[in-house]
Amino acid sequence: SRARFCFAPWDYDGDWLRSRSMDERLAAGRHHLANGETAVQNGRLDEARSHFSAALFQFASPEFRIGEAHSRRGLAVVELGIGNISGAEEHMRASVGACRSVAGMLAGHGVRGVALELARDAREGEGAGLVVLADLLVRTGENEEARAVLASARQIYLELGDIPSGGAVWSSVG
């Protein structure tokens, strides 16, 4: 009997992804995100990479861009943990881009209810991703770009009404 969820990209028959419901893919993606976060917290970076990669596979469609952003952010943390700054930066830029695409997509619609929550999640994800991206830029000596990125993150937090986070980001801009 086949497993209910596909946990790795090589474990499907080509039509698997199209035949799974959005709910199943969302549940599988969330499962892998949670396991990836736990693995990172316990220092098991190879296991974390596997989970975040599987989550990214589950979220590989436009309706799951927020899941893609979280998966990419997790992969950036893994790359940072193994000392691959350029890999971490690549994943973090992709994460921020995914958040921006969701916010941009929703901006053209009257956001209410779930859409309002999704828009806020996208903006918060963009702000958090920009803070991590700025840290990566400082590590590579690109301080001016890091300062500009942090200023953007601060603006996002202030627009969201998150004054403590906006203030904390501002204090790191220096």
mmCIF file of C-alpha atoms in Angstrom:
data_model
loop_
_atom_site.group_PDB
_atom_site.id
_atom_site.type_symbol
_atom_site.label_atom_id
_atom_site.label_comp_id
_atom_site.label_asym_id
_atom_site.label_seq_id
_atom_site.Cartn_x
_atom_site.Cartn_y
_atom_site.Cartn_z
ATOM 1 C CA SER A 1 0.000 0.000 0.000
ATOM 2 C CA ARG A 2 1.215 3.515 -0.798
ATOM 3 C CA ALA A 3 1.923 6.003 1.938
ATOM 4 C CA ARG A 4 -0.718 8.698 2.363
ATOM 5 C CA PHE A 5 1.787 11.561 2.029
ATOM 6 C CA CYS A 6 4.798 11.953 -0.191
ATOM 7 C CA PHE A 7 7.730 12.852 2.033
ATOM 8 C CA ALA A 8 10.399 13.130 -0.621
ATOM 9 C CA PRO A 9 10.393 14.370 -4.218
ATOM 10 C CA TRP A 10 11.661 11.033 -5.537
ATOM 11 C CA ASP A 11 8.804 9.071 -3.934
ATOM 12 C CA TYR A 12 5.986 9.831 -6.344
ATOM 13 C CA ASP A 13 4.789 8.647 -9.698
ATOM 14 C CA GLY A 14 4.507 11.978 -11.523
ATOM 15 C CA ASP A 15 0.780 12.470 -11.008
ATOM 16 C CA TRP A 16 1.039 12.246 -7.254
ATOM 17 C CA LEU A 17 1.162 15.990 -6.659
ATOM 18 C CA ARG A 18 -1.870 16.701 -8.825
ATOM 19 C CA SER A 19 -3.890 13.936 -7.174
ATOM 20 C CA ARG A 20 -3.362 15.113 -3.581
ATOM 21 C CA SER A 21 -5.794 17.543 -2.082
ATOM 22 C CA MET A 22 -4.642 20.948 -0.963
ATOM 23 C CA ASP A 23 -5.453 19.970 2.625
ATOM 24 C CA GLU A 24 -3.190 16.923 2.452
ATOM 25 C CA ARG A 25 -0.334 18.928 0.983
ATOM 26 C CA LEU A 26 -0.792 21.691 3.543
ATOM 27 C CA ALA A 27 -0.775 19.162 6.403
ATOM 28 C CA ALA A 28 2.325 17.416 5.034
ATOM 29 C CA GLY A 29 4.113 20.728 4.523
ATOM 30 C CA ARG A 30 3.296 21.904 8.047
ATOM 31 C CA HIS A 31 4.450 18.548 9.420
ATOM 32 C CA HIS A 32 7.824 18.981 7.730
ATOM 33 C CA LEU A 33 8.175 22.612 8.810
ATOM 34 C CA ALA A 34 7.568 21.658 12.439
ATOM 35 C CA ASN A 35 9.979 18.731 12.263
ATOM 36 C CA GLY A 36 12.571 20.910 10.529
ATOM 37 C CA GLU A 37 12.341 23.536 13.262
ATOM 38 C CA THR A 38 12.710 20.864 15.947
ATOM 39 C CA ALA A 39 15.728 19.394 14.166
ATOM 40 C CA VAL A 40 17.381 22.837 13.948
ATOM 41 C CA GLN A 41 16.789 23.441 17.650
ATOM 42 C CA ASN A 42 18.461 20.117 18.409
ATOM 43 C CA GLY A 43 21.418 20.756 16.094
ATOM 44 C CA ARG A 44 20.469 18.082 13.542
ATOM 45 C CA LEU A 45 21.023 20.193 10.442
ATOM 46 C CA ASP A 46 21.013 17.361 7.873
ATOM 47 C CA GLU A 47 17.654 16.175 9.182
ATOM 48 C CA ALA A 48 16.386 19.776 9.206
ATOM 49 C CA ARG A 49 17.453 20.260 5.575
ATOM 50 C CA SER A 50 15.578 17.107 4.613
ATOM 51 C CA HIS A 51 12.388 18.299 6.316
ATOM 52 C CA PHE A 52 12.564 21.851 4.957
ATOM 53 C CA SER A 53 13.236 20.510 1.453
ATOM 54 C CA ALA A 54 10.241 18.186 1.734
ATOM 55 C CA ALA A 55 8.098 21.095 2.971
ATOM 56 C CA LEU A 56 9.251 23.182 0.024
ATOM 57 C CA PHE A 57 8.194 20.359 -2.300
ATOM 58 C CA GLN A 58 4.731 20.207 -0.692
ATOM 59 C CA PHE A 59 4.330 23.978 -1.014
ATOM 60 C CA ALA A 60 5.372 24.081 -4.689
ATOM 61 C CA SER A 61 2.396 26.006 -6.062
ATOM 62 C CA PRO A 62 1.163 29.614 -6.047
ATOM 63 C CA GLU A 63 -1.485 29.040 -3.386
ATOM 64 C CA PHE A 64 1.185 27.980 -0.869
ATOM 65 C CA ARG A 65 3.644 30.881 -1.242
ATOM 66 C CA ILE A 66 3.684 31.542 2.518
ATOM 67 C CA GLY A 67 4.651 27.907 3.128
ATOM 68 C CA GLU A 68 7.359 28.296 0.499
ATOM 69 C CA ALA A 69 8.652 31.364 2.345
ATOM 70 C CA HIS A 70 8.803 29.495 5.668
ATOM 71 C CA SER A 71 10.531 26.537 3.992
ATOM 72 C CA ARG A 72 13.114 28.796 2.376
ATOM 73 C CA ARG A 73 13.738 30.595 5.663
ATOM 74 C CA GLY A 74 14.347 27.220 7.326
ATOM 75 C CA LEU A 75 16.765 26.219 4.576
ATOM 76 C CA ALA A 76 18.570 29.549 5.068
ATOM 77 C CA VAL A 77 18.997 28.789 8.766
ATOM 78 C CA VAL A 78 20.432 25.373 7.889
ATOM 79 C CA GLU A 79 22.857 26.875 5.364
ATOM 80 C CA LEU A 80 23.919 29.483 7.904
ATOM 81 C CA GLY A 81 24.434 26.731 10.466
ATOM 82 C CA ILE A 82 26.877 24.900 8.205
ATOM 83 C CA GLY A 83 28.663 28.120 7.273
ATOM 84 C CA ASN A 84 27.316 28.503 3.729
ATOM 85 C CA ILE A 85 26.587 32.238 3.802
ATOM 86 C CA SER A 86 25.885 32.528 0.055
ATOM 87 C CA GLY A 87 23.420 29.606 0.191
ATOM 88 C CA ALA A 88 21.726 31.156 3.217
ATOM 89 C CA GLU A 89 21.463 34.504 1.436
ATOM 90 C CA GLU A 90 19.987 32.868 -1.670
ATOM 91 C CA HIS A 91 17.286 31.088 0.342
ATOM 92 C CA MET A 92 16.545 34.185 2.436
ATOM 93 C CA ARG A 93 16.133 36.381 -0.651
ATOM 94 C CA ALA A 94 13.749 33.756 -2.086
ATOM 95 C CA SER A 95 11.820 33.724 1.207
ATOM 96 C CA VAL A 96 11.456 37.510 1.217
ATOM 97 C CA GLY A 97 10.435 37.391 -2.456
ATOM 98 C CA ALA A 98 7.712 34.840 -1.723
ATOM 99 C CA CYS A 99 6.354 37.016 1.098
ATOM 100 C CA ARG A 100 6.366 40.065 -1.151
ATOM 101 C CA SER A 101 4.524 38.197 -3.897
ATOM 102 C CA VAL A 102 1.734 37.249 -1.480
ATOM 103 C CA ALA A 103 1.460 40.802 -0.168
ATOM 104 C CA GLY A 104 1.448 42.132 -3.729
ATOM 105 C CA MET A 105 -1.160 39.634 -4.853
ATOM 106 C CA LEU A 106 -3.465 40.558 -1.963
ATOM 107 C CA ALA A 107 -2.900 44.305 -2.294
ATOM 108 C CA GLY A 108 -5.131 44.433 -5.369
ATOM 109 C CA HIS A 109 -8.053 42.874 -3.518
ATOM 110 C CA GLY A 110 -10.125 44.122 -0.637
ATOM 111 C CA VAL A 111 -8.480 42.101 2.126
ATOM 112 C CA ARG A 112 -10.836 40.808 4.801
ATOM 113 C CA GLY A 113 -10.906 37.916 7.241
ATOM 114 C CA VAL A 114 -8.512 35.157 6.282
ATOM 115 C CA ALA A 115 -6.985 37.285 3.525
ATOM 116 C CA LEU A 116 -6.207 40.020 6.074
ATOM 117 C CA GLU A 117 -4.474 37.457 8.299
ATOM 118 C CA LEU A 118 -2.546 36.107 5.308
ATOM 119 C CA ALA A 119 -1.510 39.629 4.299
ATOM 120 C CA ARG A 120 -0.244 40.311 7.823
ATOM 121 C CA ASP A 121 1.604 36.978 7.914
ATOM 122 C CA ALA A 122 3.242 37.853 4.594
ATOM 123 C CA ARG A 123 4.334 41.283 5.833
ATOM 124 C CA GLU A 124 5.627 39.851 9.129
ATOM 125 C CA GLY A 125 7.490 37.165 7.209
ATOM 126 C CA GLU A 126 9.003 39.788 4.936
ATOM 127 C CA GLY A 127 10.127 41.860 7.933
ATOM 128 C CA ALA A 128 11.651 38.877 9.723
ATOM 129 C CA GLY A 129 13.339 37.726 6.528
ATOM 130 C CA LEU A 130 14.814 41.176 5.959
ATOM 131 C CA VAL A 131 16.306 41.183 9.460
ATOM 132 C CA VAL A 132 18.005 37.833 8.815
ATOM 133 C CA LEU A 133 19.098 38.989 5.359
ATOM 134 C CA ALA A 134 20.665 42.098 6.902
ATOM 135 C CA ASP A 135 22.617 39.897 9.325
ATOM 136 C CA LEU A 136 23.904 37.855 6.393
ATOM 137 C CA LEU A 137 24.901 41.021 4.543
ATOM 138 C CA VAL A 138 26.841 42.290 7.565
ATOM 139 C CA ARG A 139 28.701 38.964 7.688
ATOM 140 C CA THR A 140 29.803 39.512 4.094
ATOM 141 C CA GLY A 141 30.833 43.117 4.725
ATOM 142 C CA GLU A 142 27.944 44.729 2.838
ATOM 143 C CA ASN A 143 27.053 47.101 5.663
ATOM 144 C CA GLU A 144 25.368 49.829 3.597
ATOM 145 C CA GLU A 145 23.004 47.350 1.951
ATOM 146 C CA ALA A 146 22.356 45.792 5.363
ATOM 147 C CA ARG A 147 21.439 49.214 6.758
ATOM 148 C CA ALA A 148 18.977 49.805 3.890
ATOM 149 C CA VAL A 149 17.451 46.338 4.360
ATOM 150 C CA LEU A 150 17.019 46.958 8.107
ATOM 151 C CA ALA A 151 15.373 50.309 7.408
ATOM 152 C CA SER A 152 12.856 48.469 5.177
ATOM 153 C CA ALA A 153 12.220 45.905 7.924
ATOM 154 C CA ARG A 154 11.687 48.692 10.458
ATOM 155 C CA GLN A 155 9.154 50.362 8.165
ATOM 156 C CA ILE A 156 7.231 47.089 7.782
ATOM 157 C CA TYR A 157 7.051 46.592 11.551
ATOM 158 C CA LEU A 158 5.898 50.170 12.101
ATOM 159 C CA GLU A 159 3.199 49.797 9.406
ATOM 160 C CA LEU A 160 2.007 46.652 11.186
ATOM 161 C CA GLY A 161 1.847 48.536 14.493
ATOM 162 C CA ASP A 162 4.637 46.415 15.981
ATOM 163 C CA ILE A 163 6.449 49.296 17.671
ATOM 164 C CA PRO A 164 8.749 47.115 19.844
ATOM 165 C CA SER A 165 10.072 45.209 16.814
ATOM 166 C CA GLY A 166 10.401 48.416 14.804
ATOM 167 C CA GLY A 167 12.374 49.981 17.656
ATOM 168 C CA ALA A 168 14.605 46.936 18.055
ATOM 169 C CA VAL A 169 15.400 46.950 14.340
ATOM 170 C CA TRP A 170 16.108 50.677 14.430
ATOM 171 C CA SER A 171 18.578 50.264 17.292
ATOM 172 C CA SER A 172 20.525 47.746 15.207
ATOM 173 C CA VAL A 173 20.703 50.089 12.201
ATOM 174 C CA GLY A 174 23.071 52.365 14.142
#
